[in-house]
Amino acid sequence: MGSADKQALAMAVKAPLLAIGPRYDVNRDGVHYIAVKRDRDTGELLEQPPEWLSDKMELLGCGTDADGNHHRIVKWQRQGNGEVMTTALPSADIGERAGWALLRKGGLTLTTDRGGQARLAHWLQREGSTEWHDIVNMSGWQHGAFVLPNGDIIGRPNRKMHFNGRPKDASAYHPAGSLADWQSTVGALTLGNPLAMTTIACALAGPLLALCGARDGIGLHLYTNSSSGKSTCADTAASIWGDPQRTLHTWSGTALGLTNEAEASNDMMIYLDEVGSGDARKIGPAIYSMLNGVSKLQGAKEGGNRAARSWKLTMISTGEVAMSQYLTEGGQTPRGGQEIRLLDIPADTGPYRAFDHIHGRSNGEVFADELTRHARSHYGTVGRAFVAWLQDNRAAAVQWVEKSQQRMLAAVPEGAAPTVRRATRKFAILSAAAEMASHAGLTGWTVEQAIQGVETTWQRWMQAFGIEDRDDARLIDQAAAVLQASQYARFVLLPMNDSDPLVPNLMGYKRYTLEGEAVFLVTPGAFKGEVIAGYEVRHACEVLYRAGMLQRPKGRAGWTVHGGKGVGQVYRMQLQPHDGEAEE
C-alpha cells in the first residue's frame, strides 16, 4: 500500500459516520421505499429490503394553473405500450382517490397497500425537482408560443410552462404527409371552389382572432340536403390542423360538453357535423357560449368563484337546413347575434352544388370523394406553418386584417343593417387569413385567388341573408301573426253593448275604420307578453311604427293611447300601413 493510500485510509477512519435513515430509491423497476431498523443485538441501524411503491416516475417540477391550484408535474411510461405520459397532478389530489385514479388512468401501476400509498404520497410532495412552471390547460397562444392540443409547442415560450390540456384524441393533431403533399392535393383541388377555399380560410383564421383583437369567434354553418359536398368542404378545413375524422365533434351533447370542446380548441377551429343530431333548445345557448368565448361563472368549493375562462376560435358546422331554420323548427327564436356568430352558408350555389370547378373529374361526386380522401390523408401541416409565419409577422398580420376589412366594408350596399356590416368584418378576417397564408406560400393559391374565393362566398351569403335587419323582420312577422291568429277570438268589438263581453284570455279591443280596416287596441300586457315577446319594448315600438303597424300618439313621448271609457291605455295597431300618428 502506497503512502497516498495509507493517508486516504486514515482520513476515512477519522471521518464522521453518515446517519442512516429511511430513503427513497428510483430505478428502472420503479419507486421504492427503504426503511431502516435498529439491530437488537448490536444497536446498528440497518436498511430493510426495498418496498415497491409504483412504476418508475420522474418529478419534473411544480407550478400553478390559472385558478391558482398547485400541481406536481409527473412523468412515466404507460404500462403495455411504453408511451411516455406527462401530467400535472393537482397537489390537493395527492394521496386521495382522485389522484391515484388519475395516475392509474394514465397506465401507471402503484401499490394498493395503504401504508405504501402514504409513503408514495410523501415522495410525490417532497421529492424531485421543484423547477417552476405555468400550468396551461388550453391550446393556442400561450406565453408567446403556440400550443397544439397534442402538446407540441411552436415557437419559444417566454417562460417555462407545462400544457395539461386533455383533448379527446391528442394524436389526431400529429401531422400526416408533408406541406407539399397537402398543397399538391387539397390545395390544388380547392382552387377555384369558393366554398372550400372559405372553409379553409375559416380554419386558418383561428390563431388570427387573438392577434387582431376580435371580440368573438367566427362560425360557418354549411347547409343543404345530403350528398352536396358540404362535409367534404368541412373536411378540407379540418385538415389544416389535424385528422378530419378524429377531430370531428357532434352537436349531440350537453351545453357544458360543447363549451368544454370549444375551450379545448382555443385559437384554432372546432368542427361539428350534422346539426340535426342535436337538441335545438341547447344549441342556441351553446352557439353564444362557444363563439362568445367566455365560460359560465362557477363557484369554488372553498368559497368565492372560480376565475372565468376565455377563448377564441372559429367553427365549421354542417346540416341539412340553415341553423336559423333548425332553431325555429325546434321552438326557439333565432336572434341576430346567433346568426352573425354562426353564419348560415348555402352549400349548393355552385354548378356542382358545393363546387364550382371539378378540375376535369367526371362529376361532382367523384371529385368530392377524391378531395375527401386527400384531406383525410394529408393534414396537420398548414396550420403549424401558418402559426410559425404569424409569430414572425404579428404587426403585419394586424395591418393586413385592417386593410381587408376596409376593402370589404367599402363594398357593402348602402343602407345595409349593422348585422350585415358585422358579418362582413368577419368575412374580412377570413379573407385576410387566406391572403396571408397564400402570401407565405402555404396554400398553393395566389393572394388574388384567395380574395376572390372568400369574397365570392361572402356575396353568396349576402344574397341569401339579405341586407335588412333580420331581427326587425322577425318582429314584424311575429306581431302580424299574433294579431291575425287572435283577431276573431280575443278582441272585443267596439262599441260594446251594455252586457259584459265574454272573451277568454282578452288581448284588447277592435274597431273598424270607414274603409273597413281593423284597428286593434292591444292591452299593455298582451302587447309586451305576446305581440313583441322577446324584444325590447322601445326598440320594438320603433320598428313596428316604421313598418306601419303601430301608431304613435300625437304630442306624447309614450306609445300608448287612451282607448275610451272602459278600455284604458292601449297600443293602437293595425295590419295595414297607416299614416303614422293616432288621435287621442
Coordinates of C-alpha atoms in Angstrom, one line a residue, residues 118-537:
A118 CA -49.0 7.1 2.2
R119 CA -45.3 6.8 1.6
L120 CA -45.7 7.3 -2.1
A121 CA -47.8 10.5 -1.4
H122 CA -44.9 11.8 0.8
W123 CA -42.5 11.1 -2.1
L124 CA -44.7 12.9 -4.6
Q125 CA -44.9 16.0 -2.4
R126 CA -41.4 16.3 -1.1
E127 CA -39.0 14.7 -3.6
G128 CA -37.9 15.5 -7.1
S129 CA -37.3 18.8 -8.9
T130 CA -39.1 22.0 -7.9
E131 CA -38.5 23.9 -11.1
W132 CA -41.4 26.3 -11.5
H133 CA -43.8 26.0 -14.5
D134 CA -47.0 27.8 -15.5
I135 CA -49.7 25.1 -15.9
V136 CA -51.8 25.9 -19.0
N137 CA -54.9 23.9 -19.9
M138 CA -55.8 25.5 -23.2
S139 CA -54.2 25.2 -26.6
G140 CA -53.3 28.3 -28.7
W141 CA -51.2 31.3 -27.9
Q142 CA -49.5 30.9 -24.5
H143 CA -46.6 33.0 -23.3
G144 CA -45.5 34.0 -26.8
A145 CA -45.6 30.4 -28.2
F146 CA -48.4 28.4 -29.8
V147 CA -49.5 25.2 -28.1
L148 CA -51.2 22.4 -30.1
P149 CA -53.8 20.1 -28.5
N150 CA -51.2 17.2 -28.6
G151 CA -48.8 19.3 -26.5
D152 CA -46.4 20.3 -29.4
I153 CA -45.2 23.8 -29.0
I154 CA -44.5 26.1 -32.0
G155 CA -42.0 28.8 -31.1
R156 CA -40.2 29.6 -27.9
P157 CA -42.3 30.5 -24.9
N158 CA -41.1 33.4 -22.8
R159 CA -41.4 31.4 -19.6
K160 CA -41.4 27.7 -18.5
M161 CA -44.8 26.1 -18.9
H162 CA -46.5 22.7 -19.0
F163 CA -49.5 22.0 -21.2
N164 CA -52.1 20.0 -19.2
G165 CA -54.9 20.0 -21.7
R166 CA -56.8 16.8 -22.4
P167 CA -58.4 16.8 -25.9
K168 CA -60.5 13.8 -26.8
D169 CA -57.7 12.4 -29.1
A170 CA -54.4 14.3 -28.9
S171 CA -52.8 12.0 -31.5
A172 CA -55.3 13.4 -34.1
Y173 CA -53.2 16.5 -34.3
H174 CA -50.0 14.8 -35.3
P175 CA -49.2 15.7 -38.9
A176 CA -49.7 13.3 -41.8
G177 CA -47.9 13.8 -45.0
S178 CA -45.9 16.9 -45.9
L179 CA -46.9 20.5 -46.6
A180 CA -46.1 19.9 -50.2
D181 CA -48.4 16.9 -50.2
W182 CA -51.3 19.0 -48.9
Q183 CA -50.6 21.7 -51.5
S184 CA -50.5 19.4 -54.5
T185 CA -53.7 17.7 -53.5
V186 CA -56.1 19.6 -51.2
G187 CA -54.8 23.0 -52.1
A188 CA -54.8 22.3 -55.8
L189 CA -58.3 20.8 -55.9
T190 CA -59.9 23.5 -53.7
L191 CA -58.6 26.3 -56.0
G192 CA -61.5 27.8 -57.8
N193 CA -64.0 26.4 -55.4
P194 CA -65.1 29.4 -53.2
L195 CA -66.9 27.4 -50.5
A196 CA -64.0 25.1 -49.9
M197 CA -61.5 28.0 -50.0
T198 CA -63.6 29.9 -47.5
T199 CA -63.8 26.9 -45.1
I200 CA -60.0 26.6 -45.3
A201 CA -59.8 30.4 -44.5
C202 CA -62.0 29.8 -41.5
A203 CA -59.6 27.2 -40.1
L204 CA -56.6 29.5 -40.8
A205 CA -58.4 32.4 -39.0
G206 CA -58.4 30.7 -35.6
P207 CA -54.9 31.9 -34.5
L208 CA -55.6 35.3 -36.1
L209 CA -58.5 36.3 -33.8
A210 CA -56.5 37.0 -30.7
L211 CA -53.8 38.9 -32.6
C212 CA -56.3 41.3 -34.3
G213 CA -58.4 41.8 -31.1
A214 CA -61.6 40.1 -32.4
R215 CA -64.4 40.4 -29.9
D216 CA -65.8 36.9 -30.5
G217 CA -65.3 33.9 -32.7
I218 CA -66.4 33.2 -36.3
G219 CA -68.6 30.3 -37.3
L220 CA -69.8 29.0 -40.7
H221 CA -72.7 26.6 -40.9
L222 CA -72.8 24.9 -44.3
Y223 CA -76.3 23.8 -45.1
T224 CA -78.1 21.9 -47.9
N225 CA -79.6 18.4 -48.3
S226 CA -77.3 15.4 -48.3
S227 CA -74.7 14.5 -50.9
S228 CA -73.9 18.0 -51.9
G229 CA -70.2 18.1 -50.9
K230 CA -70.6 20.2 -47.7
S231 CA -68.9 17.6 -45.5
T232 CA -66.1 17.4 -47.9
C233 CA -65.6 21.2 -47.7
A234 CA -65.7 20.9 -43.9
D235 CA -63.1 18.1 -44.0
T236 CA -60.7 20.3 -46.0
A237 CA -61.0 22.9 -43.3
A238 CA -60.3 20.4 -40.6
S239 CA -57.2 19.1 -42.4
I240 CA -55.5 22.4 -41.6
W241 CA -55.0 21.3 -38.0
G242 CA -55.4 17.6 -37.9
D243 CA -57.2 14.4 -38.9
P244 CA -60.7 15.4 -40.1
Q245 CA -62.2 12.1 -38.9
R246 CA -60.8 12.2 -35.4
T247 CA -61.2 15.9 -34.8
L248 CA -64.9 15.8 -35.7
H249 CA -67.3 16.6 -32.9
T250 CA -71.1 16.2 -32.7
W251 CA -73.8 18.7 -31.8
S252 CA -75.4 15.8 -29.8
G253 CA -74.2 16.7 -26.3
T254 CA -74.8 18.9 -23.3
A255 CA -74.2 22.6 -23.5
L256 CA -71.4 22.2 -21.0
G257 CA -69.8 19.4 -23.1
L258 CA -69.9 21.6 -26.2
T259 CA -68.4 24.5 -24.3
N260 CA -65.6 22.3 -23.0
E261 CA -64.8 21.2 -26.5
A262 CA -64.7 24.8 -27.6
E263 CA -62.3 25.7 -24.9
A264 CA -60.0 22.8 -26.0
S265 CA -60.0 24.3 -29.5
N266 CA -58.8 27.8 -28.4
D267 CA -57.1 29.8 -31.2
M268 CA -57.9 27.0 -33.6
M269 CA -61.1 25.6 -35.2
I270 CA -63.8 23.3 -33.9
Y271 CA -65.6 21.0 -36.4
L272 CA -69.2 20.0 -35.7
D273 CA -71.1 17.7 -38.1
E274 CA -74.8 17.4 -38.7
V275 CA -76.7 19.8 -36.5
G276 CA -79.8 17.6 -36.8
S277 CA -78.4 15.3 -34.2
G278 CA -78.5 17.9 -31.6
D279 CA -81.2 19.5 -29.4
A280 CA -82.3 22.9 -30.6
R281 CA -83.1 24.0 -27.1
K282 CA -79.4 23.5 -26.2
I283 CA -77.8 24.5 -29.4
G284 CA -78.9 28.1 -29.4
P285 CA -77.3 28.9 -26.0
A286 CA -74.3 26.8 -27.0
I287 CA -73.6 28.9 -30.0
Y288 CA -73.4 32.0 -27.9
S289 CA -71.2 30.3 -25.3
M290 CA -68.8 28.7 -27.8
L291 CA -68.3 31.7 -30.0
N292 CA -68.5 34.3 -27.3
G293 CA -65.6 32.5 -25.7
V294 CA -66.4 33.0 -22.0
S295 CA -67.1 30.2 -19.5
K296 CA -70.0 30.3 -17.1
L297 CA -69.4 31.8 -13.7
Q298 CA -68.8 28.9 -11.3
G299 CA -68.5 28.8 -7.5
A300 CA -65.4 27.3 -5.9
K301 CA -65.7 24.5 -3.3
E302 CA -63.8 26.6 -0.7
G303 CA -66.0 29.6 -1.3
G304 CA -66.0 32.5 -3.8
N305 CA -65.9 32.0 -7.5
R306 CA -63.6 30.3 -9.9
A307 CA -61.8 32.5 -12.4
A308 CA -63.7 32.7 -15.6
R309 CA -62.0 31.1 -18.6
S310 CA -61.9 32.7 -22.0
W311 CA -61.0 31.5 -25.5
K312 CA -61.3 32.5 -29.2
L313 CA -62.0 30.1 -32.0
T314 CA -63.5 29.6 -35.4
M315 CA -66.2 27.0 -36.1
I316 CA -67.4 24.9 -39.1
S317 CA -70.8 23.2 -38.7
T318 CA -72.9 21.3 -41.2
G319 CA -76.5 20.4 -41.5
E320 CA -79.4 19.8 -44.0
V321 CA -81.1 23.1 -43.0
A322 CA -80.0 26.6 -42.0
M323 CA -79.2 26.9 -38.4
S324 CA -81.8 29.7 -38.0
Q325 CA -84.5 27.3 -39.5
Y326 CA -83.4 24.5 -37.3
L327 CA -83.8 26.6 -34.2
T328 CA -87.2 27.9 -35.4
E329 CA -88.4 24.3 -36.0
G330 CA -87.2 23.4 -32.6
G331 CA -89.4 26.1 -31.0
Q332 CA -86.5 28.5 -30.5
T333 CA -86.5 32.1 -31.8
P334 CA -83.1 32.8 -33.6
R335 CA -81.6 36.1 -32.9
G336 CA -79.3 38.3 -35.0
G337 CA -76.5 37.7 -32.6
Q338 CA -76.6 34.0 -33.2
E339 CA -76.9 34.4 -37.0
I340 CA -73.9 36.7 -37.1
R341 CA -71.8 34.5 -34.8
L342 CA -72.7 31.3 -36.8
L343 CA -73.2 32.4 -40.4
D344 CA -75.6 30.3 -42.5
I345 CA -73.8 29.5 -45.7
P346 CA -75.7 27.8 -48.6
A347 CA -73.7 24.8 -49.8
D348 CA -75.3 24.3 -53.2
T349 CA -74.7 27.5 -55.1
G350 CA -72.1 26.2 -57.5
P351 CA -72.5 24.4 -60.8
Y352 CA -71.7 21.2 -59.0
R353 CA -73.6 22.1 -55.8
A354 CA -70.8 22.8 -53.2
F355 CA -68.2 23.1 -56.0
D356 CA -67.7 25.5 -58.9
H357 CA -64.8 23.6 -60.6
I358 CA -64.2 19.8 -60.5
H359 CA -60.8 20.0 -62.3
G360 CA -61.6 17.6 -65.1
R361 CA -63.2 14.9 -63.0
S362 CA -66.3 13.2 -64.4
N363 CA -68.8 14.5 -61.9
G364 CA -69.1 16.3 -58.6
E365 CA -69.4 13.1 -56.6
V366 CA -66.2 11.6 -58.0
F367 CA -64.5 15.0 -57.3
A368 CA -65.8 15.1 -53.7
D369 CA -64.7 11.6 -52.9
E370 CA -61.2 12.3 -54.2
L371 CA -60.9 15.6 -52.3
T372 CA -62.2 13.9 -49.1
R373 CA -59.6 11.1 -49.5
H374 CA -56.8 13.6 -49.8
A375 CA -58.0 15.7 -46.8
R376 CA -58.0 12.6 -44.7
S377 CA -54.5 11.6 -45.8
H378 CA -52.6 14.9 -45.7
Y379 CA -53.3 17.0 -42.7
G380 CA -51.9 19.0 -39.8
T381 CA -49.1 20.8 -41.6
V382 CA -50.6 24.0 -42.9
G383 CA -51.8 25.3 -39.5
R384 CA -48.4 24.7 -38.0
A385 CA -46.6 26.5 -40.8
F386 CA -49.1 29.4 -40.7
V387 CA -48.7 29.9 -36.9
A388 CA -44.9 30.0 -37.4
W389 CA -45.3 32.7 -40.0
L390 CA -47.7 34.7 -37.8
Q391 CA -45.1 34.6 -35.0
D392 CA -42.6 36.4 -37.2
N393 CA -45.2 38.8 -38.7
R394 CA -47.6 39.8 -35.9
A395 CA -47.7 43.5 -36.6
A396 CA -48.1 42.9 -40.4
A397 CA -50.9 40.5 -39.7
V398 CA -52.9 43.1 -37.8
Q399 CA -52.5 45.6 -40.6
W400 CA -53.5 43.0 -43.2
V401 CA -56.8 42.4 -41.3
E402 CA -57.5 46.1 -41.1
K403 CA -56.9 46.6 -44.8
S404 CA -59.1 43.6 -45.7
Q405 CA -61.9 45.0 -43.5
Q406 CA -61.7 48.4 -45.1
R407 CA -61.8 46.9 -48.6
M408 CA -64.8 44.7 -47.9
L409 CA -66.8 47.2 -45.9
A410 CA -66.5 49.7 -48.8
A411 CA -68.3 47.1 -50.9
V412 CA -71.3 46.7 -48.5
P413 CA -74.5 48.0 -50.2
E414 CA -75.8 51.3 -48.9
G415 CA -78.4 51.0 -46.2
A416 CA -77.3 47.6 -45.1
A417 CA -78.2 46.7 -41.5
P418 CA -75.5 46.8 -38.8
T419 CA -75.6 43.0 -38.6
V420 CA -74.5 42.8 -42.3
R421 CA -71.6 45.0 -41.6
R422 CA -70.6 42.9 -38.6
A423 CA -70.7 39.8 -40.7
T424 CA -68.6 41.5 -43.4
R425 CA -65.9 42.2 -40.8
K426 CA -65.8 38.5 -40.0
F427 CA -65.6 37.6 -43.7
A428 CA -62.7 40.1 -44.0
I429 CA -60.8 38.3 -41.3
L430 CA -61.3 35.0 -43.2
S431 CA -60.1 36.7 -46.3
A432 CA -57.0 38.2 -44.6
A433 CA -56.1 34.7 -43.2
A434 CA -56.3 33.1 -46.7
E435 CA -54.4 36.0 -48.2
M436 CA -51.6 35.8 -45.7
A437 CA -51.3 32.1 -45.9
S438 CA -51.1 32.3 -49.7
H439 CA -48.6 35.1 -49.5
A440 CA -46.5 32.9 -47.2
G441 CA -46.6 30.2 -49.9
L442 CA -48.7 27.7 -47.8
T443 CA -51.9 27.2 -49.8
G444 CA -50.7 27.0 -53.4
W445 CA -53.0 29.9 -54.3
T446 CA -52.2 33.5 -55.2
V447 CA -53.3 36.3 -53.0
E448 CA -55.8 37.4 -55.6
Q449 CA -57.2 33.9 -55.9
A450 CA -57.7 33.8 -52.1
I451 CA -59.5 37.1 -52.1
Q452 CA -61.8 36.0 -55.0
G453 CA -62.6 32.7 -53.2
V454 CA -63.7 34.3 -49.9
E455 CA -65.4 37.3 -51.4
T456 CA -67.5 35.1 -53.7
T457 CA -68.8 33.2 -50.7
W458 CA -69.5 36.5 -48.9
Q459 CA -71.5 37.7 -51.9
R460 CA -73.5 34.4 -52.0
W461 CA -74.1 34.7 -48.2
M462 CA -75.4 38.2 -48.5
Q463 CA -77.7 37.3 -51.4
A464 CA -79.2 34.6 -49.2
F465 CA -79.2 36.6 -45.9
G466 CA -80.3 39.9 -47.3
I467 CA -79.2 43.3 -46.1
E468 CA -82.1 44.2 -43.8
D469 CA -82.1 43.6 -40.1
R470 CA -83.4 40.1 -39.6
D471 CA -84.4 40.6 -36.0
D472 CA -86.6 43.5 -37.1
A473 CA -88.2 41.4 -39.9
R474 CA -88.9 38.6 -37.4
L475 CA -90.5 41.0 -35.0
I476 CA -92.8 42.3 -37.8
D477 CA -93.7 38.8 -38.8
Q478 CA -94.3 37.8 -35.2
A479 CA -96.6 40.8 -34.5
A480 CA -98.6 40.2 -37.6
A481 CA -99.0 36.5 -36.9
V482 CA -100.2 37.2 -33.3
L483 CA -102.8 39.7 -34.5
Q484 CA -104.1 37.6 -37.4
A485 CA -104.4 34.5 -35.2
S486 CA -106.3 36.3 -32.4
Q487 CA -108.4 38.9 -34.2
Y488 CA -111.7 36.9 -34.1
A489 CA -111.4 35.3 -30.7
R490 CA -109.5 37.5 -28.3
F491 CA -110.6 41.1 -29.2
V492 CA -113.8 42.7 -28.2
L493 CA -115.6 44.6 -31.0
L494 CA -116.3 48.3 -30.3
P495 CA -118.6 49.8 -29.5
M496 CA -119.6 47.4 -26.7
N497 CA -123.3 46.8 -25.8
D498 CA -124.5 47.0 -22.2
S499 CA -123.6 43.4 -21.3
D500 CA -120.0 42.5 -20.3
P501 CA -118.3 40.7 -23.2
L502 CA -117.3 37.0 -22.6
V503 CA -113.9 36.9 -24.2
P504 CA -111.4 34.4 -22.6
N505 CA -107.8 35.5 -22.5
L506 CA -108.5 39.0 -23.7
M507 CA -105.9 40.7 -25.8
G508 CA -107.8 44.0 -26.3
Y509 CA -110.4 45.7 -28.4
K510 CA -111.1 46.1 -32.1
R511 CA -112.9 48.7 -34.2
Y512 CA -113.3 49.1 -38.0
T513 CA -112.5 52.3 -39.9
L514 CA -114.9 53.7 -42.5
E515 CA -112.7 51.9 -45.1
G516 CA -113.4 48.6 -43.3
E517 CA -109.9 48.2 -41.9
A518 CA -109.5 46.7 -38.5
V519 CA -107.8 48.8 -35.8
F520 CA -106.6 46.8 -32.8
L521 CA -106.3 48.4 -29.3
V522 CA -103.9 46.0 -27.6
T523 CA -103.6 45.9 -23.8
P524 CA -100.1 46.6 -22.5
G525 CA -99.8 43.1 -21.1
A526 CA -100.7 41.4 -24.3
F527 CA -98.5 43.8 -26.3
K528 CA -95.4 43.1 -24.3
G529 CA -96.1 39.5 -23.5
E530 CA -97.3 38.3 -26.9
V531 CA -97.1 40.8 -29.7
I532 CA -93.4 41.7 -29.1
A533 CA -92.5 38.8 -26.8
G534 CA -88.7 38.5 -26.6
Y535 CA -87.9 42.0 -27.8
E536 CA -87.0 45.3 -26.0
V537 CA -90.2 47.5 -25.8

